[in-house]
mmCIF file of C-alpha atoms in Angstrom:
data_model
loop_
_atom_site.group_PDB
_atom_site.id
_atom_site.type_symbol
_atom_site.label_atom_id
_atom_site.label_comp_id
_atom_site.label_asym_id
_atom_site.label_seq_id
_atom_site.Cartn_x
_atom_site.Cartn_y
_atom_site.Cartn_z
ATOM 1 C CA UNK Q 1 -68.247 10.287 -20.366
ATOM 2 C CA UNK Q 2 -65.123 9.311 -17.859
ATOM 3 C CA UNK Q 3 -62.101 7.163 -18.674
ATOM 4 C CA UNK Q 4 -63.727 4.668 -16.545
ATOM 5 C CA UNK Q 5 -67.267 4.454 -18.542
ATOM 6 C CA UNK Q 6 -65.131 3.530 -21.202
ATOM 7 C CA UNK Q 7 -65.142 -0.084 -22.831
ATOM 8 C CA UNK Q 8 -62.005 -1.741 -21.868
ATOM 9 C CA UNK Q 9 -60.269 -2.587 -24.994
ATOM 10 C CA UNK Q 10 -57.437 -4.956 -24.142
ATOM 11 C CA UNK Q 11 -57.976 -8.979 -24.111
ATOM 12 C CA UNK Q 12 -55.851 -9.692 -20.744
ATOM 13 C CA UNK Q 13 -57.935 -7.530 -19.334
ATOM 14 C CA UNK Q 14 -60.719 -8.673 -20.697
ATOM 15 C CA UNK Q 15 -59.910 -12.742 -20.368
ATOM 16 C CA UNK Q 16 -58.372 -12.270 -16.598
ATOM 17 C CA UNK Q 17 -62.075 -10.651 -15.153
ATOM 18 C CA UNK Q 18 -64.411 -12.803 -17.114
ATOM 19 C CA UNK Q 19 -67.152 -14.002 -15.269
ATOM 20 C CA UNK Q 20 -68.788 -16.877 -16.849
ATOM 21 C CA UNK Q 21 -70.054 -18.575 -13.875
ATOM 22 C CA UNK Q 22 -74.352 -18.371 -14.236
ATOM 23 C CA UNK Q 23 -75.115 -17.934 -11.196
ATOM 24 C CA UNK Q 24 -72.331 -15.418 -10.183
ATOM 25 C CA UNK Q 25 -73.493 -13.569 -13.714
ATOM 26 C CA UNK Q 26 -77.237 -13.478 -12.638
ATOM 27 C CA UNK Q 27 -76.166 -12.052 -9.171
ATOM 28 C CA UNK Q 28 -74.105 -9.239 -10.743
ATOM 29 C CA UNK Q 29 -76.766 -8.289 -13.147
ATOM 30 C CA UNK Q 30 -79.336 -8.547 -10.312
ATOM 31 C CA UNK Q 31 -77.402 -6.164 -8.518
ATOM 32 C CA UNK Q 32 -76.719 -4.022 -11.776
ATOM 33 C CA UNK Q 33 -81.286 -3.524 -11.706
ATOM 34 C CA UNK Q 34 -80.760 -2.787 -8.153
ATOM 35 C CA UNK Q 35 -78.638 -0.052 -7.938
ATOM 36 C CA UNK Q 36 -80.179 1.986 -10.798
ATOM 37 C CA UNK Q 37 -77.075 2.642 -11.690
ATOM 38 C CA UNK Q 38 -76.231 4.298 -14.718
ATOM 39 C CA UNK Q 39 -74.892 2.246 -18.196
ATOM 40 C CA UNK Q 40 -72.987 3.734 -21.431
ATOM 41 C CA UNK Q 41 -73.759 2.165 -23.623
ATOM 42 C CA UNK Q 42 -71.480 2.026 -27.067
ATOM 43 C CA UNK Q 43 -71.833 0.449 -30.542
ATOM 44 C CA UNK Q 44 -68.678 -1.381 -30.200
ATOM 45 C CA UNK Q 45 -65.567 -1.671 -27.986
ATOM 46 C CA UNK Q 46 -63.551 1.134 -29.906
ATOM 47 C CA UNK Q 47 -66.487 3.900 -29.723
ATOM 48 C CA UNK Q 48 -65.669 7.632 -28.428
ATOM 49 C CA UNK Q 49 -69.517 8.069 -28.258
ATOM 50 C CA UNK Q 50 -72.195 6.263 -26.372
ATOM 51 C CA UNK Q 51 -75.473 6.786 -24.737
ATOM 52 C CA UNK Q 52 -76.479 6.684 -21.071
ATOM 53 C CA UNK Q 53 -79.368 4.089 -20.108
ATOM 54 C CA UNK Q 54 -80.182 1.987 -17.100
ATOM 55 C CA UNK Q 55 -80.897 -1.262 -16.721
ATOM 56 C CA UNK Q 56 -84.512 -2.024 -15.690
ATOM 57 C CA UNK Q 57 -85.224 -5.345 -15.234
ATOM 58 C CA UNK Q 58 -83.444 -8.706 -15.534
ATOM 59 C CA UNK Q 59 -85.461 -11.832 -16.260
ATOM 60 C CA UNK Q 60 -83.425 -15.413 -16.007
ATOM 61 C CA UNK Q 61 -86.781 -17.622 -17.228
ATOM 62 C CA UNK Q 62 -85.910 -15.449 -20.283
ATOM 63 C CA UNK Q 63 -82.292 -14.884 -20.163
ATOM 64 C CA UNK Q 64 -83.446 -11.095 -21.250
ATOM 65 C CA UNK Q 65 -82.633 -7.739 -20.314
ATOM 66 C CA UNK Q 66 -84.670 -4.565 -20.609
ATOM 67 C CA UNK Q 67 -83.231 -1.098 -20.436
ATOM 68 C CA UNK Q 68 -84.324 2.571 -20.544
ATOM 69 C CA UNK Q 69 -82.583 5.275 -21.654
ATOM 70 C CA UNK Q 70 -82.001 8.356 -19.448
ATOM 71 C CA UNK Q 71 -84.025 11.473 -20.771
ATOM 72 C CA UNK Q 72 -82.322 13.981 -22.927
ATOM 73 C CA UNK Q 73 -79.993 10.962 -24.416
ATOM 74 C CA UNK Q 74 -79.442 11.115 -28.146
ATOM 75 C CA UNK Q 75 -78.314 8.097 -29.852
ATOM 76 C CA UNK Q 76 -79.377 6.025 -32.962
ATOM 77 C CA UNK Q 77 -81.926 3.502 -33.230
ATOM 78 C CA UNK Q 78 -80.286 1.050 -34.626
ATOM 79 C CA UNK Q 79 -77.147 0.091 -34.505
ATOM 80 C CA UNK Q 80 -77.317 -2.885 -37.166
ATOM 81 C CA UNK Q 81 -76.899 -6.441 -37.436
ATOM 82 C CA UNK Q 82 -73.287 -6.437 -37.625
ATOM 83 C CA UNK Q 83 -72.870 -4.274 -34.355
ATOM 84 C CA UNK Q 84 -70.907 -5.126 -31.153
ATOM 85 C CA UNK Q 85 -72.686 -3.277 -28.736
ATOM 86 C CA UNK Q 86 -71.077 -3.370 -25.431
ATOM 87 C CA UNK Q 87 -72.408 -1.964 -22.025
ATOM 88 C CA UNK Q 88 -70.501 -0.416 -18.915
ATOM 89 C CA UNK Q 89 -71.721 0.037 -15.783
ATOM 90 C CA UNK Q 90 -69.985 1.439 -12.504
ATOM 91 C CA UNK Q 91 -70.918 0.880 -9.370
ATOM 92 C CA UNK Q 92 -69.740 1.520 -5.866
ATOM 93 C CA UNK Q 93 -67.172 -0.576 -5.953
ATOM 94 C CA UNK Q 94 -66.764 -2.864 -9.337
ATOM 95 C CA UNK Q 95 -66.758 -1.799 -13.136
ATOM 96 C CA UNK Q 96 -68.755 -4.082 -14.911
ATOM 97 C CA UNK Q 97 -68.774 -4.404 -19.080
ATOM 98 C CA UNK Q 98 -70.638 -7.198 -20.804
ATOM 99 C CA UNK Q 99 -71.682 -7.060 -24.920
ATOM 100 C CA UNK Q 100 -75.113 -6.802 -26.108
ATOM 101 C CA UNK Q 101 -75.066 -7.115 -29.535
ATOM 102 C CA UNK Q 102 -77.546 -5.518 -32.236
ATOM 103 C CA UNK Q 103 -79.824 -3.696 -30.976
ATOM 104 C CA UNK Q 104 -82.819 -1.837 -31.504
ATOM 105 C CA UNK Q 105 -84.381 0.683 -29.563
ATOM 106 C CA UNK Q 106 -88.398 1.613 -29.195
ATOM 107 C CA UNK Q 107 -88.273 5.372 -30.057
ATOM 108 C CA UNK Q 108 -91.612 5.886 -28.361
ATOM 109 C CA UNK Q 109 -91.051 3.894 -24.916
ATOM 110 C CA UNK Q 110 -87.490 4.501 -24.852
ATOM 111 C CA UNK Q 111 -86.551 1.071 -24.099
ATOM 112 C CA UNK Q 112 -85.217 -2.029 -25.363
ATOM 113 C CA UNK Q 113 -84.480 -5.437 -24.375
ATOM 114 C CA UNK Q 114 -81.291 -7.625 -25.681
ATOM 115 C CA UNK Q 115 -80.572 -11.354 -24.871
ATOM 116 C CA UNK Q 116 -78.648 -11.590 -21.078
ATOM 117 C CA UNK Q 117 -74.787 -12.217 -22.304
ATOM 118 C CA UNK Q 118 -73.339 -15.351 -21.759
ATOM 119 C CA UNK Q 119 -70.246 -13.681 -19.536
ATOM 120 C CA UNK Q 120 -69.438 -10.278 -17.965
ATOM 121 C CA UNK Q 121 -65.745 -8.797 -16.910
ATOM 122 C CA UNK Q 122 -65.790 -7.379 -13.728
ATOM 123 C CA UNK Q 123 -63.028 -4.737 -12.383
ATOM 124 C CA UNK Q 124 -62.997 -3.372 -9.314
ATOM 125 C CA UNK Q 125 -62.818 0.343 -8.397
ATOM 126 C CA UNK Q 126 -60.129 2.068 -6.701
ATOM 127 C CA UNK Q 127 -61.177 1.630 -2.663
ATOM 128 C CA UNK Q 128 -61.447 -1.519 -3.464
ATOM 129 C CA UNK Q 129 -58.854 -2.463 -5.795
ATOM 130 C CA UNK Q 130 -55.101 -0.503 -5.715
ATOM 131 C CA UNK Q 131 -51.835 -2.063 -5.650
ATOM 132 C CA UNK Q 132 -47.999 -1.604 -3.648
ATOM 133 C CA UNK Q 133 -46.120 -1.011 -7.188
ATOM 134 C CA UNK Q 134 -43.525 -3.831 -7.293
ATOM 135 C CA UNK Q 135 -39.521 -2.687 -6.784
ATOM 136 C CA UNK Q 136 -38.942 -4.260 -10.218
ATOM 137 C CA UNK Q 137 -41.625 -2.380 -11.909
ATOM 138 C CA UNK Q 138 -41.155 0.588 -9.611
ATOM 139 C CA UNK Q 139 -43.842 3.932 -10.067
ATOM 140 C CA UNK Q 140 -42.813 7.343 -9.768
ATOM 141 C CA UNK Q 141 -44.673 10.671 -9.820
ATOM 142 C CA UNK Q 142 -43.272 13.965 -10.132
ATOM 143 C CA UNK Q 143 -45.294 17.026 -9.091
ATOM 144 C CA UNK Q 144 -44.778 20.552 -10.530
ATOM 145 C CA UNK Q 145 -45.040 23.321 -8.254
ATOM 146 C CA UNK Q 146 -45.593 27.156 -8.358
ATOM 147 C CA UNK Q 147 -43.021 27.749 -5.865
ATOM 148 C CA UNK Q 148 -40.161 30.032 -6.142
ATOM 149 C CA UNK Q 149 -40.179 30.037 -9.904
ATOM 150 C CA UNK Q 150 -41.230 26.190 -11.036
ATOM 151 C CA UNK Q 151 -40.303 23.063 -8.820
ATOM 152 C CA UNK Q 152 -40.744 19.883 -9.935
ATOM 153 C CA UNK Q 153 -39.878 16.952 -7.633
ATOM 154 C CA UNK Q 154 -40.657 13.191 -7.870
ATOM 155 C CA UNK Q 155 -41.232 10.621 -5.255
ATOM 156 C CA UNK Q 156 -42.765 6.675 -5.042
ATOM 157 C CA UNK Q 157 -45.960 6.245 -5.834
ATOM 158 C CA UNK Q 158 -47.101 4.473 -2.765
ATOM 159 C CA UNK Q 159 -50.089 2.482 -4.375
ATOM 160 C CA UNK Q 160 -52.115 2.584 -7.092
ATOM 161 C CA UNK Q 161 -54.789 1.635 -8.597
ATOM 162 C CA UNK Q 162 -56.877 2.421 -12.799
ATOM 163 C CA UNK Q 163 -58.596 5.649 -10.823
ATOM 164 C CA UNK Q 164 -55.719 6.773 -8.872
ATOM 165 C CA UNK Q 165 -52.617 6.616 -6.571
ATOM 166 C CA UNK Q 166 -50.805 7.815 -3.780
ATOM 167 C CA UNK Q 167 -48.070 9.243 -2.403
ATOM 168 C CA UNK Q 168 -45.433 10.918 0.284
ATOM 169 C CA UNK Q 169 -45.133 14.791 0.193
ATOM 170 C CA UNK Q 170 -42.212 16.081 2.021
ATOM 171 C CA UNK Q 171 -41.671 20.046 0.221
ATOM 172 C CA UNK Q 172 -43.569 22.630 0.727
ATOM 173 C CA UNK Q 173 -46.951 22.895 2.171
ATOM 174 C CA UNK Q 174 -49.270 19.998 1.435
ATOM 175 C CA UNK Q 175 -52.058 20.339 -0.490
ATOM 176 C CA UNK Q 176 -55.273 19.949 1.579
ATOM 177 C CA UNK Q 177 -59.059 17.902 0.042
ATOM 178 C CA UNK Q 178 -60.176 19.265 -3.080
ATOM 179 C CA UNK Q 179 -57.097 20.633 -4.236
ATOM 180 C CA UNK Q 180 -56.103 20.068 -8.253
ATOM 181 C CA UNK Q 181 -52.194 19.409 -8.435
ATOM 182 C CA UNK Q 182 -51.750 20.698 -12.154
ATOM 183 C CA UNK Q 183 -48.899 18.977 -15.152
ATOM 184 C CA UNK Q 184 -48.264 15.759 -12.912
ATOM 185 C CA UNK Q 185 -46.412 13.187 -14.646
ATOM 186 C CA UNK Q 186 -46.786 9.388 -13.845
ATOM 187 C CA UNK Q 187 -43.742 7.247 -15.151
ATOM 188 C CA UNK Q 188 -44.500 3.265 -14.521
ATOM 189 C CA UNK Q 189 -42.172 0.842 -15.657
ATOM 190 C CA UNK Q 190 -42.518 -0.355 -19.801
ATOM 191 C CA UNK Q 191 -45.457 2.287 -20.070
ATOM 192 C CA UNK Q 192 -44.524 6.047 -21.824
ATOM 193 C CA UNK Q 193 -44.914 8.809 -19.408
ATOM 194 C CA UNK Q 194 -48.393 9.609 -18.389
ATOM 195 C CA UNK Q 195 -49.204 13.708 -17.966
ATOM 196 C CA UNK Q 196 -52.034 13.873 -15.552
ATOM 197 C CA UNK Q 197 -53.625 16.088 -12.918
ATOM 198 C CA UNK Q 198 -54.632 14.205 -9.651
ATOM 199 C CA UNK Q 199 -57.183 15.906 -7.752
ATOM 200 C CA UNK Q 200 -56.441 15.596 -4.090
ATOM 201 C CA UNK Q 201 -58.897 13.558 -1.942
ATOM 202 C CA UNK Q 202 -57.292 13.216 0.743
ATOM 203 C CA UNK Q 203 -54.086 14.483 2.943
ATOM 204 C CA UNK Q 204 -52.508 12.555 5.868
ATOM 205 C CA UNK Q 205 -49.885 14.305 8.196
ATOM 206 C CA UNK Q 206 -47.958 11.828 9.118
ATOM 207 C CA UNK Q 207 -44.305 13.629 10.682
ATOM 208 C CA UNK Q 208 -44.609 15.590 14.120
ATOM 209 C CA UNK Q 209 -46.370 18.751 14.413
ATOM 210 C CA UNK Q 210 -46.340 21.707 11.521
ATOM 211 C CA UNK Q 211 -43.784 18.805 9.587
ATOM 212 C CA UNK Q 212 -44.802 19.140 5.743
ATOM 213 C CA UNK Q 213 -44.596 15.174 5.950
ATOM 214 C CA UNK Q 214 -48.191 13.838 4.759
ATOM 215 C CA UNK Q 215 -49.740 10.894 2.460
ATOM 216 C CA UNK Q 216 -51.740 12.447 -0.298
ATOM 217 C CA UNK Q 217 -54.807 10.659 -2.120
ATOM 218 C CA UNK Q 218 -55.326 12.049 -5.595
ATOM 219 C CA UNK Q 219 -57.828 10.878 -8.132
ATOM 220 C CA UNK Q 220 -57.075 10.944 -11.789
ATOM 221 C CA UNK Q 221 -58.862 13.927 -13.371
ATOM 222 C CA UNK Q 222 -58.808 15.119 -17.134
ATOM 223 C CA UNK Q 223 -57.350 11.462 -18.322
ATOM 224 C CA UNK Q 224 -57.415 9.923 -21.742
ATOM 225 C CA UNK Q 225 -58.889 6.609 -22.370
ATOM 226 C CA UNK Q 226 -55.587 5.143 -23.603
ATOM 227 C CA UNK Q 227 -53.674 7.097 -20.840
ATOM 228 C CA UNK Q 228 -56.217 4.993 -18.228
ATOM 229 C CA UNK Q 229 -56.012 1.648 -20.168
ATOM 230 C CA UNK Q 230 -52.510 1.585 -19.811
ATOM 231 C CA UNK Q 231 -52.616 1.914 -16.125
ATOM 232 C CA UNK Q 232 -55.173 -0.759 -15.225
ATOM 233 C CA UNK Q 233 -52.687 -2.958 -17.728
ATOM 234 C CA UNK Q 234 -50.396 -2.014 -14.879
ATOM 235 C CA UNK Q 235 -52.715 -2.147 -11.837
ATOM 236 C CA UNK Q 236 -53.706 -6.096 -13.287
ATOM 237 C CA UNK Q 237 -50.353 -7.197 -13.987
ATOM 238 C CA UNK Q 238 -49.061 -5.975 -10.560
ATOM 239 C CA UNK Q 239 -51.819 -7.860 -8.935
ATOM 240 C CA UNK Q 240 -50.935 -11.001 -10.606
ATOM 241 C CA UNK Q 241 -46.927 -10.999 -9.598
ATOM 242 C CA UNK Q 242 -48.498 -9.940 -6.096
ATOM 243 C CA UNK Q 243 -50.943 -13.095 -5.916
ATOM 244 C CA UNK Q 244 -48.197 -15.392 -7.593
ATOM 245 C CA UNK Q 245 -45.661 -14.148 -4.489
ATOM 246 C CA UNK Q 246 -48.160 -15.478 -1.725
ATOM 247 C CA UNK Q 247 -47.515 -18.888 -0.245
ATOM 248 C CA UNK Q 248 -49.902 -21.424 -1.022
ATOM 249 C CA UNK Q 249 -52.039 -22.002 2.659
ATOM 250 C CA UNK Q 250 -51.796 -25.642 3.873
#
């Protein structure tokens, strides 16, 4: 499973995205049934290991939830009364995670149902949720090259967000879609240097003609789940500074 199937682990995280609202809660979960959308599912926050399983049917009368596991899953039965089973689910646009508790599942159905939770934390994806790195907790990224021996370069990252970033490439050739730029390092301000490899999604030219001036999109491939937590610490605190600089509206 992905970075981003992972349970986030840190409580600002956690605390900042908290829906608790019922009605926005039922929506989200509505929505969750709706897409059909896959859901790890892991005995507690911590877990390496999970199993995959959808959620079939949400019913408010009962505050219950039913899922069904995806065939060919392996997993346990039980995890126990002392479990924190927690679920994650992404969607086109939003990460959601909510905890389940014990649970038990029907080994000849393949199904279960839990108790709805009382709250869910709700992140949103990259296209929907990247930040302008602030100048006083500035991003860079420097990109190693096969060129003329080994060239490695840095420049801004020009926004960011837990899946990804961006930035200006001014060198040699850019790298067109579907490229993999191998041994990239991300260095954000208060975090240890992150070695990645972005996988490039998109190029934009944006000097005059046959200029080597474009914006690149690259997506985080290969990342660690700490590696990943760390940035979306980032990501949320840069949003926060960024809300907390907008005037109020009169």
């Amino acid at each position: 499973m992905s970075a981003l199937h992972r349970p986030e682990t840190d409580e600002r995280v956690l605390r900042e995205y908290r829906i608790s609202n019922p009605s926005d809660r039922a929506r989200l979960l509505a929505e969750l049934v709706s897409t059909g959308d896959r859901v790890s599912i892991y005995e507690n926050r911590d877990a390496e290991a999970g199993f995959e399983s959808r959620l079939l049917a949400y019913d408010p009368g009962r505050d219950s939830l039913e899922f069904e596991l995806l065939p060919k899953q392996t997993h346990r039965n039980n995890f126990g009364p002392d479990s924190q089973a927690v679920a994650v689910a992404v969607m086109a646009k939003v990460k959601l995670q909510f905890d389940i508790g014990p649970l038990r599942v029907d080994a000849e159905t393949g199904k279960f149902q839990v108790k709805a939770p009382n709250s869910l934390v709700r992140l949103q994806r990259r296209d929907a949720f990247r930040v302008n790195p602030p100048r006083e907790a500035g991003a860079q990224i420097f990109i190693r090259e096969a060129v003329a021996g080994s060239t490695e370069w840095r420049t801004p990252v020009l926004d960011l967000s837990a899946t990804g970033l961006a930035f200006q490439w001014h060198h040699s050739t850019p790298p067109a879609h579907g490229d993999i730029l191998h041994s990239c390092r991300l260095e954000l301000a208060g975090v240890p240097a992150i070695t990645c490899q972005l996988l490039v999604i998109n190029t934009l030219l944006e000097g005059p003609p046959h200029s080597r001036i474009a914006r690149i999109g690259g997506e985080f491939i290969g990342i660690d789940s700490s590696a990943a937590r760390a940035i979306q610490i980032y990501v949320n605190a840069a949003q926060t500074r960024a809300r907390a600089r907008k005037p109020a509206l009169s």
